[in-house]
Coordinates of C-alpha atoms and ligand atoms in Angstrom, one line a residue:
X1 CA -2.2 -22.8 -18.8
X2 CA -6.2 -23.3 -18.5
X3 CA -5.8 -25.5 -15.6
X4 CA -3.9 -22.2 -13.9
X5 CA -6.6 -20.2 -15.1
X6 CA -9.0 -22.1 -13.3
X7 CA -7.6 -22.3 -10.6
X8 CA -7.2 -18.4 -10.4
X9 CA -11.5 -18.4 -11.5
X10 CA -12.3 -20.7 -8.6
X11 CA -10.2 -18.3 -6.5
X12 CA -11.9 -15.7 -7.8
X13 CA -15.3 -17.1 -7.2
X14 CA -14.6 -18.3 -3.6
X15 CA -13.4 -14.7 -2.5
X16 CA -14.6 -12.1 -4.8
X17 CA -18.3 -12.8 -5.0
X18 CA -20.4 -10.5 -7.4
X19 CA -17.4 -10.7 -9.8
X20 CA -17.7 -10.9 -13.4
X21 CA -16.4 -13.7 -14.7
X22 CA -17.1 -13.7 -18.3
X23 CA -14.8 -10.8 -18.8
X24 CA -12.2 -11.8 -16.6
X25 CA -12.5 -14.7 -18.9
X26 CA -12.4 -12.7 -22.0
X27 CA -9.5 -10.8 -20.6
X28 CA -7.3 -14.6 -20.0
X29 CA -8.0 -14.8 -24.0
X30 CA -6.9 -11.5 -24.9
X31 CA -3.6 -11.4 -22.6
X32 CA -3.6 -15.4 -23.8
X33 CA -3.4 -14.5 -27.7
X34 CA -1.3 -10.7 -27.2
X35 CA 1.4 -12.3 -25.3
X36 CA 1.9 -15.7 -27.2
X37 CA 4.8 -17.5 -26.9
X38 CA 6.3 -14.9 -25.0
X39 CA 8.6 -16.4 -21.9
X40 CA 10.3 -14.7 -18.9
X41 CA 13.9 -15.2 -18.0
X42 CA 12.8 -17.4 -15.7
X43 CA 11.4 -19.9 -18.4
X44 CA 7.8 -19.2 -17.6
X45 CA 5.5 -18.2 -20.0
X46 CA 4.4 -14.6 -19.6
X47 CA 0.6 -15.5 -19.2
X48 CA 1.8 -17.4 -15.5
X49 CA 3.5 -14.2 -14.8
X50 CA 0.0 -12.3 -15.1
X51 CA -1.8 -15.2 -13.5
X52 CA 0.3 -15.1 -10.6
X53 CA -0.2 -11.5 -10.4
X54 CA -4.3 -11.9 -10.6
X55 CA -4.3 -14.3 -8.1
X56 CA -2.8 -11.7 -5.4
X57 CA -5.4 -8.9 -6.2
X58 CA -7.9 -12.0 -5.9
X59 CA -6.3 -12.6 -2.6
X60 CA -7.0 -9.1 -1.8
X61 CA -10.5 -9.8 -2.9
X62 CA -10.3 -6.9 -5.3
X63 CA -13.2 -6.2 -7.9
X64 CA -13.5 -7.4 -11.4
X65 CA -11.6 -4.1 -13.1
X66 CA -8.2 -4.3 -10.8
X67 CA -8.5 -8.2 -12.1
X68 CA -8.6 -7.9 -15.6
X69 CA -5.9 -5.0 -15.5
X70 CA -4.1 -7.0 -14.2
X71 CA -3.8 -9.9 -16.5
X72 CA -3.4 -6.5 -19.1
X73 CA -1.0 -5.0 -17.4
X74 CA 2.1 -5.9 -19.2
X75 CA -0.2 -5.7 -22.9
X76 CA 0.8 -1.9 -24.2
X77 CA 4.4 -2.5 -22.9
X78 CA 5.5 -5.9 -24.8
X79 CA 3.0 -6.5 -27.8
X80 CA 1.5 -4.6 -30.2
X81 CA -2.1 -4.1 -28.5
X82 CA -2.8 -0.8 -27.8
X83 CA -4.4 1.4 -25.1
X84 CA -7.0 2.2 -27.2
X85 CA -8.0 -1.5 -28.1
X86 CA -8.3 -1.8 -24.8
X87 CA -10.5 0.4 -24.0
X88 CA -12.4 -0.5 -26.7
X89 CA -13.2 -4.0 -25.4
X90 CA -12.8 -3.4 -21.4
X91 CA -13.9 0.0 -21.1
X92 CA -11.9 3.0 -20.4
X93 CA -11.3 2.8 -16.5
X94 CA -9.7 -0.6 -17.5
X95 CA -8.0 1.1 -19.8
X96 CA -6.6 4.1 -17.0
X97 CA -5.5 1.8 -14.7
X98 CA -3.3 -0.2 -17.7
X99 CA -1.9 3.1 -18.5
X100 CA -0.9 4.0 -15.6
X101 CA 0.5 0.6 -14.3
X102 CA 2.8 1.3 -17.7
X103 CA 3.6 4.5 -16.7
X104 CA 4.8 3.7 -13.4
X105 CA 6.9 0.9 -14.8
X106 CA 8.4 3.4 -17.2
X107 CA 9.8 5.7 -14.6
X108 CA 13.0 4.5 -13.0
X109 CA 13.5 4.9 -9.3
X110 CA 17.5 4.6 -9.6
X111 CA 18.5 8.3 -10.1
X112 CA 21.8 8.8 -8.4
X113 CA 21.5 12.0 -7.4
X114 CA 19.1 11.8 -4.8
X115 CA 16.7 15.1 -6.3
X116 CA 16.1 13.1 -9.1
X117 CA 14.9 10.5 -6.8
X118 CA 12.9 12.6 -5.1
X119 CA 11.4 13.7 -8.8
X120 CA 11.2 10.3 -9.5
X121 CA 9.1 9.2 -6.8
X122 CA 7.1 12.8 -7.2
X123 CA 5.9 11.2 -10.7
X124 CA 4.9 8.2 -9.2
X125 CA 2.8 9.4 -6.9
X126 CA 1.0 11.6 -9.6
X127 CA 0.3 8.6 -11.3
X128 CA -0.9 6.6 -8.9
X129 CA -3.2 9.4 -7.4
X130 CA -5.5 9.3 -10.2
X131 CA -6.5 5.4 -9.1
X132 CA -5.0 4.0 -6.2
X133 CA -5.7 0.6 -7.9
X134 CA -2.8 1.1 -10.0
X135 CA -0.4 0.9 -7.4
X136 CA -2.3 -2.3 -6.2
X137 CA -1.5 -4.0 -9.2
X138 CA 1.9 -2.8 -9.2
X139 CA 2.6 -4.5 -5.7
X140 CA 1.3 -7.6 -7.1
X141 CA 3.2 -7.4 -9.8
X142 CA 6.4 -6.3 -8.0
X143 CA 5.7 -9.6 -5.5
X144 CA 5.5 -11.9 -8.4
X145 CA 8.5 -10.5 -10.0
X146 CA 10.4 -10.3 -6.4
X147 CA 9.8 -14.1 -6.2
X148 CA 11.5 -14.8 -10.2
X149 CA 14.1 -12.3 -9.4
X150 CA 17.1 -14.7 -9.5
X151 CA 16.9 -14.8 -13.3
X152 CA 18.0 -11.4 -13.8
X153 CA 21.3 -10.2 -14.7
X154 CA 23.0 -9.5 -11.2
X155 CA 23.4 -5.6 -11.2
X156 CA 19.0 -5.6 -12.4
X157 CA 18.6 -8.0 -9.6
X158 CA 20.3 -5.4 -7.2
X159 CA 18.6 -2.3 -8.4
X160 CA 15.1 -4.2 -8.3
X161 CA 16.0 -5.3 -5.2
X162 CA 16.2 -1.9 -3.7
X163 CA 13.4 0.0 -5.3
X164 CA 11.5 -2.6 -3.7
X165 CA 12.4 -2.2 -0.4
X166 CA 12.4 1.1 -0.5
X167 CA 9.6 2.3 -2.5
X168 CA 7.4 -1.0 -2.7
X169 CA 7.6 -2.0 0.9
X170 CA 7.3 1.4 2.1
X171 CA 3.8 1.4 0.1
X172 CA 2.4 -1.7 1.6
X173 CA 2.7 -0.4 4.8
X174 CA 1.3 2.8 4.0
X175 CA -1.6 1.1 2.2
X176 CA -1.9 -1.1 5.3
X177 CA -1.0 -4.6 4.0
X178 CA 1.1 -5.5 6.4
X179 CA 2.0 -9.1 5.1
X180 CA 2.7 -7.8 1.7
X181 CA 5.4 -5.6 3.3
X182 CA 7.2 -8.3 5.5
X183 CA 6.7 -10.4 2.2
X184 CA 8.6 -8.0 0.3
X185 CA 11.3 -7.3 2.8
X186 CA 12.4 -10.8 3.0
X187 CA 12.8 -11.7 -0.8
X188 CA 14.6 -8.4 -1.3
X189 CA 16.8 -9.0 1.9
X190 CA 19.1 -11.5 -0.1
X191 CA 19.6 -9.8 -3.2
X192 CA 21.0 -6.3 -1.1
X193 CA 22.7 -7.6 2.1
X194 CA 23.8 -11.3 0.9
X195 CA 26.1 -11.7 4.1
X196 CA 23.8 -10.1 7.1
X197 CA 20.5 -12.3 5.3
X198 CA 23.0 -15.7 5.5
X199 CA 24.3 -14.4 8.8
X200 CA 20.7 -14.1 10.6
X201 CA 19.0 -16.8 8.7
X202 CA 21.4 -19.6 10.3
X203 CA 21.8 -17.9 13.6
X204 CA 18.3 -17.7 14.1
X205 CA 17.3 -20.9 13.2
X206 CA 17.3 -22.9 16.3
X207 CA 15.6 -19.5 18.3
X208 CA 13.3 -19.9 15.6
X209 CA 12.4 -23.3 16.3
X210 CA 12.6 -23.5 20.0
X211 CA 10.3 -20.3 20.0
X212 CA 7.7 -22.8 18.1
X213 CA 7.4 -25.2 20.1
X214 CA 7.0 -22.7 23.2
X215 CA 3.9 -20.9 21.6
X216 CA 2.7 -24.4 20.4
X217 CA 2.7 -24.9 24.5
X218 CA 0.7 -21.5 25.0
X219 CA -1.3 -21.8 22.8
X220 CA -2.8 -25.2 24.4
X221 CA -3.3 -23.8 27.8
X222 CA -5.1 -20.4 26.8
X223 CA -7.2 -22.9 24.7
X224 CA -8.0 -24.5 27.2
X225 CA -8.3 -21.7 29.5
X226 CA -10.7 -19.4 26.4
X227 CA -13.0 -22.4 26.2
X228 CA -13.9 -22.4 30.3
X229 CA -14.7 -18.9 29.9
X230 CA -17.0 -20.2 26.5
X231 CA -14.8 -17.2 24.3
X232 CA -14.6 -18.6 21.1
X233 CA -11.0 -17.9 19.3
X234 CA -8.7 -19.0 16.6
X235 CA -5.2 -19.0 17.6
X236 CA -2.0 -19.5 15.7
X237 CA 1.4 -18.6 15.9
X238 CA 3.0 -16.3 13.4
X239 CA 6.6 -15.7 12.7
X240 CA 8.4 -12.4 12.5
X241 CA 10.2 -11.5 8.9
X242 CA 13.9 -12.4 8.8
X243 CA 14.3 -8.7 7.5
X244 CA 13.0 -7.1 10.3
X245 CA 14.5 -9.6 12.7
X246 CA 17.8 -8.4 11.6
X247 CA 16.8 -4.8 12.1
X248 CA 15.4 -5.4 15.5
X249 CA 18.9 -7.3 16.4
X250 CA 20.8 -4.3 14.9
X251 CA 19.4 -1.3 17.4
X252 CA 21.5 -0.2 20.2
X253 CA 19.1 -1.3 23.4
X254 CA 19.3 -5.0 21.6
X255 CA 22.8 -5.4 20.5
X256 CA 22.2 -8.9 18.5
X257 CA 20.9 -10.3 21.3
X258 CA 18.4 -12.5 20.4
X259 CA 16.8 -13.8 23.8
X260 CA 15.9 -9.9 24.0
X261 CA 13.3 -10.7 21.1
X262 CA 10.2 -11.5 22.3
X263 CA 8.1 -11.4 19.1
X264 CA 10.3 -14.2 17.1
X265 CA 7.0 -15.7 17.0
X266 CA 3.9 -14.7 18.6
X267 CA 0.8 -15.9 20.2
X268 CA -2.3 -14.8 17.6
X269 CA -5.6 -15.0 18.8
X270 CA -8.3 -13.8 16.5
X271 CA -11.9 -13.1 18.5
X272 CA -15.4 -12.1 16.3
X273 CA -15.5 -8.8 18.2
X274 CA -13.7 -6.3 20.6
X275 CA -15.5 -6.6 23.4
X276 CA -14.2 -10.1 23.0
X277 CA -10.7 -9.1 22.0
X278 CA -10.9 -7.5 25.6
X279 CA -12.0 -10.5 27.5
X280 CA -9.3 -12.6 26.3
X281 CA -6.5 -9.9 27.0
X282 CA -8.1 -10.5 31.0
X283 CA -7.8 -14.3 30.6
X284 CA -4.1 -13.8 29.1
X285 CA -3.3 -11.6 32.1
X286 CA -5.0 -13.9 34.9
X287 CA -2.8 -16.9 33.7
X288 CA 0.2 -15.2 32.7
X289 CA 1.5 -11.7 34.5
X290 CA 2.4 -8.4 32.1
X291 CA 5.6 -7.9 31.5
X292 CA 6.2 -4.6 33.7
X293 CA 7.0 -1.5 31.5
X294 CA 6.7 -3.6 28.2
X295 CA 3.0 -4.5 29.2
X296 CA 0.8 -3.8 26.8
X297 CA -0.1 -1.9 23.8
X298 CA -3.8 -0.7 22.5
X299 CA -3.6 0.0 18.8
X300 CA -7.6 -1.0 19.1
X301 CA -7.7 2.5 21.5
X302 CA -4.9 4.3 19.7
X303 CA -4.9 2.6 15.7
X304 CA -1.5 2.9 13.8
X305 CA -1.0 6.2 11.5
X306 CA -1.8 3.1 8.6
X307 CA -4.8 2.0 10.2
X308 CA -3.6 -1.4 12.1
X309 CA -5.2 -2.6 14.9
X310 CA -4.9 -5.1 17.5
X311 CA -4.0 -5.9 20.9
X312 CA -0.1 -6.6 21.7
X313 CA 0.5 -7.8 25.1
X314 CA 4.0 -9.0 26.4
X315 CA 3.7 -11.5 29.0
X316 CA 5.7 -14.2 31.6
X317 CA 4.0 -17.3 29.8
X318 CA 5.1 -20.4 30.3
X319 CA 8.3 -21.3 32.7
X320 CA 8.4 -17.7 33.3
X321 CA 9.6 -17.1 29.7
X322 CA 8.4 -13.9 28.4
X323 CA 5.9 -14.0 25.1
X324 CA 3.6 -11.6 23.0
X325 CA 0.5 -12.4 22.6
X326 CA -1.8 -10.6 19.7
X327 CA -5.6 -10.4 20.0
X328 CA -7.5 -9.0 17.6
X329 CA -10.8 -9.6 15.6
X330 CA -10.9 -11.3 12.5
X331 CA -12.1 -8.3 10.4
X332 CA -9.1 -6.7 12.4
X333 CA -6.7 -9.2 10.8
X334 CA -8.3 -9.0 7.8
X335 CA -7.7 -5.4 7.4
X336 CA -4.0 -6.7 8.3
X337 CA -3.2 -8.9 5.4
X338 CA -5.2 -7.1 2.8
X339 CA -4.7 -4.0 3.5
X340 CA -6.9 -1.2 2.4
X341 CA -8.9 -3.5 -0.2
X342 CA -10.4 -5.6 2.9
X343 CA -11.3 -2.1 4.9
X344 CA -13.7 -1.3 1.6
X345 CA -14.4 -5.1 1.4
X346 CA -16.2 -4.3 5.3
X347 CA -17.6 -1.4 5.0
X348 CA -19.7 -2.8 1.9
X349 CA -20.1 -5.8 3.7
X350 CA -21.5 -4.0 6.6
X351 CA -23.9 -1.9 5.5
X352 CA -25.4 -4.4 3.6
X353 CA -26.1 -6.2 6.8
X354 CA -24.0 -9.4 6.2
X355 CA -23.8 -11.6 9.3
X356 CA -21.1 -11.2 11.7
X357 CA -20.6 -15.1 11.3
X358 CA -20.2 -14.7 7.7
X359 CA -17.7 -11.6 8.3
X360 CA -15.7 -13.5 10.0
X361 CA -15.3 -16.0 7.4
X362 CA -14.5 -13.4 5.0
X363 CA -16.8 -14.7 2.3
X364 CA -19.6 -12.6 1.3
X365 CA -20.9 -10.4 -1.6
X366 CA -20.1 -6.3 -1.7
X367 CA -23.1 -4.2 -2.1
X368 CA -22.7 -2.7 -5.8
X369 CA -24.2 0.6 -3.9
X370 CA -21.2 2.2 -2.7
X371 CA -18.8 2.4 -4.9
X372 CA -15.0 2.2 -5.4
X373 CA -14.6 4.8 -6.4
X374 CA -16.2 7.0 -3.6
X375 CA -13.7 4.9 -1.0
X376 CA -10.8 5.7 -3.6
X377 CA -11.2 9.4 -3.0
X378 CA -10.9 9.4 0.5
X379 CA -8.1 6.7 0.2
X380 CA -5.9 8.8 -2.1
X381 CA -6.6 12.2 0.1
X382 CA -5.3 10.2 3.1
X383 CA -2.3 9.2 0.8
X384 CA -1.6 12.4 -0.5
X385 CA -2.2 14.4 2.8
X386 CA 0.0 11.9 5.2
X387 CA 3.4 13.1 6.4
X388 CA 3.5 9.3 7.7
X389 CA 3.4 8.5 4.1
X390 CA 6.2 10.4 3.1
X391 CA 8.3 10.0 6.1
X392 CA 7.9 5.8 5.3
X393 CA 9.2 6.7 1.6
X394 CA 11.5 8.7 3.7
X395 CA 11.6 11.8 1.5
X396 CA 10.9 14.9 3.6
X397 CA 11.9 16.6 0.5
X398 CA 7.8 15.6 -0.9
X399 CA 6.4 16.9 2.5
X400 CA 6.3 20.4 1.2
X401 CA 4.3 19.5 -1.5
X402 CA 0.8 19.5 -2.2
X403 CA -1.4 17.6 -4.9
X404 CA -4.0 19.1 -6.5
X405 CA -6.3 18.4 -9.5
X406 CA -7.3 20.2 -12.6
X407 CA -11.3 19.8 -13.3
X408 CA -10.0 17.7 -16.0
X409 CA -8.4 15.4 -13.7
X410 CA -4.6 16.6 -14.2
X411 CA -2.8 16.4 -11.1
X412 CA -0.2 19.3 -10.5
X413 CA 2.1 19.3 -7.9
X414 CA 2.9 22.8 -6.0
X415 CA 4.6 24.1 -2.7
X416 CA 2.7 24.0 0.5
X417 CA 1.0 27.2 0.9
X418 CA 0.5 27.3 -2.7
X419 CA -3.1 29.6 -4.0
X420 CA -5.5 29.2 -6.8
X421 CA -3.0 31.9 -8.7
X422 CA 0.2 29.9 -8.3
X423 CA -1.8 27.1 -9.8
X424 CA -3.1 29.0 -12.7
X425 CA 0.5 30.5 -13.4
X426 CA 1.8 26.9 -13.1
X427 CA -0.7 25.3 -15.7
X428 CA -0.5 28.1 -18.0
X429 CA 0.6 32.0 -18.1
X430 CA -2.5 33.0 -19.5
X431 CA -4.5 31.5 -16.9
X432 CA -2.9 33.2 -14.6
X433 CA -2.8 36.9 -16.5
X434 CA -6.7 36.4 -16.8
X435 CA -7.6 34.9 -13.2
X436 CA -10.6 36.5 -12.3
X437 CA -11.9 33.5 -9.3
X438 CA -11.8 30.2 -8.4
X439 CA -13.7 27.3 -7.1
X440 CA -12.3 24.4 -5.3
X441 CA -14.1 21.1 -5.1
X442 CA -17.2 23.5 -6.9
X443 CA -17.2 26.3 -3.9
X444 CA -16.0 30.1 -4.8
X445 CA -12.4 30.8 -2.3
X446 CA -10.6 33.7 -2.5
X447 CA -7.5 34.1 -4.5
X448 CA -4.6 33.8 -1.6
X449 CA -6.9 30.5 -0.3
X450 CA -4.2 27.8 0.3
X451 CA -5.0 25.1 -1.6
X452 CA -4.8 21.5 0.1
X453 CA -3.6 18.3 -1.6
X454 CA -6.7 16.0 -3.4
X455 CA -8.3 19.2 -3.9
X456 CA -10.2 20.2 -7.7
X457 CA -9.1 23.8 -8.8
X458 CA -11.0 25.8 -11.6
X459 CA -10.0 28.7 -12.3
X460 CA -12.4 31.7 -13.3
X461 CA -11.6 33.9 -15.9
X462 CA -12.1 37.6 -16.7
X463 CA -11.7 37.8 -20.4
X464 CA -10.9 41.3 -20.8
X465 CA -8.1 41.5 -17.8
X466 CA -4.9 42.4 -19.4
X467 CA -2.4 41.8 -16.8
X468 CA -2.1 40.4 -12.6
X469 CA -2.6 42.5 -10.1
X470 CA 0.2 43.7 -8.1
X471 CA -1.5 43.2 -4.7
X472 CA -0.8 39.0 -5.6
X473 CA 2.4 38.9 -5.3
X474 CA 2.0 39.8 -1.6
X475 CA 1.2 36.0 -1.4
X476 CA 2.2 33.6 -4.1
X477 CA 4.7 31.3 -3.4
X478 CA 5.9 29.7 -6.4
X479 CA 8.5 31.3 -9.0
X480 CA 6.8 31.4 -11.9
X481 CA 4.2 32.4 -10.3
X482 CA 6.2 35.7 -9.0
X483 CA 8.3 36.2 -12.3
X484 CA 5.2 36.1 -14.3
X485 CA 3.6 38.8 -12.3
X486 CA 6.8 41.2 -11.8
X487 CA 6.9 40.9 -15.2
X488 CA 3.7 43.2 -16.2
X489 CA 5.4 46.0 -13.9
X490 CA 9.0 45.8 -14.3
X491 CA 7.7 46.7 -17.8
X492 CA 6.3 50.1 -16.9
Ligands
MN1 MN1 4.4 -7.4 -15.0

């Protein structure tokens, strides 16, 4: 067990400069002593289980609280620490982020009815909106628990199974980790379509391998080519997911033809910067023709809704055999396989003027200045605004809602279109009876302003105000909201 936990510290040290390693140390004791002798069903010893789950946020480069939640993130749920202890000897945003990794794991995504679902996943995403680290450290989690998920009884493995691809890999993508959503896919593939996973596994396996040694051949000559023209690149080949293989086979245009799949693996080249990323695409294209119509795409020019960029080109490489080729700079790819953690990773790196050489080896120290938190906010607006988001988890049902905070940092959930009065009726019917103002986010709005999701309500009271006014139910929205008021007049 030490020897993993140094492993996980030199991890930690290599990647996540500026952490602090004493307490990440003290928090390995206190998991160490809380959990002992505890094992999984897999045999492990719950302390690899939260070392394993560690060593992904440290992959992700993540600061020192997301690391010692989570080697505490399994603590309130299966021994008899508490939350409070906690936060008594790692500090209370520690301790919110351990809370609300237990509350997540507490809901169950299974509801058969598919409201309850939606209800289900409506709770989630209240917790997770008050730190978007939480649902980092559930993914990690999740991962590590995908990978031991054989040692379940068969109907948990199933339902695990499916909550994962359908809330957990949803997520990734939304949260831009790319990797960690392919990653996902694949292990829950197996458990949920046993016969289509065998069934493309072994038919693809030769495609697979012939496809290898092809890019292993166009990968020499655009070397070769890239170092006349004195670009400097990395390039590699990189293998689609089985998962989404098999969904690529199933669509109509494709019909499980596999020769139609040009992406089974793809060129990779990875430049320090764009104008470079641009230069290559011209050396790509002067040895090896666009494919016409396919060509090219320019998510550099036009970014994905989740923030990925790079250049995908489809050309005739090789013996006239068509191949995609992906340029894109290394913070680019980055960004790609850590998702949003890298993009705050950058920005910190950046403005504290760290070398574009060092950048691009991904080592360097954040600037304490900006803080998490400040990127959070911005992160869990974009979260809680995005249709995208929504439409991945694919309940349209959540799109009519918005999410908005108390000043104490309660989150409510209301229709679109909802005003500062459906919100006070919906925390309390005397706030509403004695609205007198609000403020969002600290600035004075009128009463029938509609309130947007992220957004801090207080309401102002007027003390001596007996009942609503009438004129507001010209443009409430929500029930209570309108029983509440029709109330005070049906009585007289
Ligand atoms: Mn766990």
């Amino acid at each position: 067990m030490e020897t993993e936990f140094e492993t996980l510290l030199s991890k930690i040290k290599s990647l996540c400069l500026g952490a602090d390693l004493q307490t990440i140390k003290d928090a390995f004791e206190f998991a160490k002593e809380a959990h002992a002798g505890q094992n999984r069903l897999s045999g492990e010893s719950v302390i690899t289980h939260l070392l394993e789950t560690a060593s992904i946020l440290a992959d992700w480069r993540l600061d020192t609280t997301s690391i010692v939640a989570g080697l505490l993130h399994d603590i309130v749920e299966d021994t008899d620490k508490t939350l409070n202890q906690i936060e008594n000897k790692f500090g209370s945003e520690v301790a919110v982020i351990v809370n609300g990794v237990t509350k997540i794991g507490e809901i169950k995504l299974r509801g058969r009815q598919e409201e309850e679902f939606v209800e289900n996943i409506r709770k989630m995403i209240l917790v997770m909106a008050h730190d978007l680290r939480v649902v980092l450290i559930k993914l990690a989690d999740r991962y590590h628990n995908m990978k031991t998920l054989s040692f379940l009884p068969l109907e948990k493995q199933k339902r695990i199974a499916k909550e994962t691809l359908e809330v957990y890999a949803p997520l990734a993508e939304r949260l831009g980790i790319g990797e960690m959503k392919g990653k996902l896919e694949d292990l829950a593939f197996p458990y949920l379509y046993p016969n289509e996973f065998a069934w493309v596994k072994s038919f693809s396996a030769p495609y697979y391998h012939q496809a290898e040694e092809y890019v292993d051949k166009a990968k020499a000559t655009i070397e070769k080519e890239m170092e006349k023209e004195g670009l400097i690149a990395q390039t590699h080949g990189r293998s689609k997911h089985l998962y989404s293989l098999w969904h690529k086979l199933m669509r109509p245009e494709v019909n499980k033809d596999i020769t139609k799949i040009y992406d089974l693996v793809a060129l990779r080249i990875l430049v320090n910067s764009i104008r470079d990323c641009y230069a290559v695409l011209g050396e790509v294209h002067k040895i090896w023709k666009p494919v016409p119509y396919e060509g090219i795409s320019d998510f550099i020019a036009v970014p994905k809704p989740n923030g990925y960029r790079s250049i995908h080109t489809k050309v005739f490489g090789p013996d006239g055999r068509i191949i995609e080729v992906q340029i894109r700079t290394y913070e680019m790819h980055q960004e790609a396989e850590n998702g949003i953690a890298a993009h705050w990773h950058y920005a910190q790196a950046k403005s504290a003027g760290v070398s574009d050489k060092k950048l691009s080896e991904g080592v360097f120290a954040p600037d304490e200045k900006l803080s998490w938190v400040k990127q959070l906010v911005a992160w869990q607006k974009e979260i809680v605004d995005s249709r995208e988001f929504l439409k991945a988890l694919k309940f349209d049902a959540l799109s009519h809602r918005i999410f908005v905070f108390s000043p104490k940092g309660d989150v409510f959930d209301l229709p679109v279109g909802a005003t500062p009065i459906d919100f006070a009726f919906t925390v309390h019917t005397a706030l509403g009876d004695k609205a007198a103002g609000c403020r969002v986010n600290g600035k004075l709005v009128p009463l029938d302003y509609k309130l947007k999701s992220g957004e801090m309500v207080e309401i102002l009271l007027d003390k001596n105000r007996k009942a609503p006014s009438r004129d507001w139910s010209n443009f409430v929205v929500t029930q209570i909201a309108r029983r509440e008021i029709a109330k005070h007049f049906n009585k007289s």
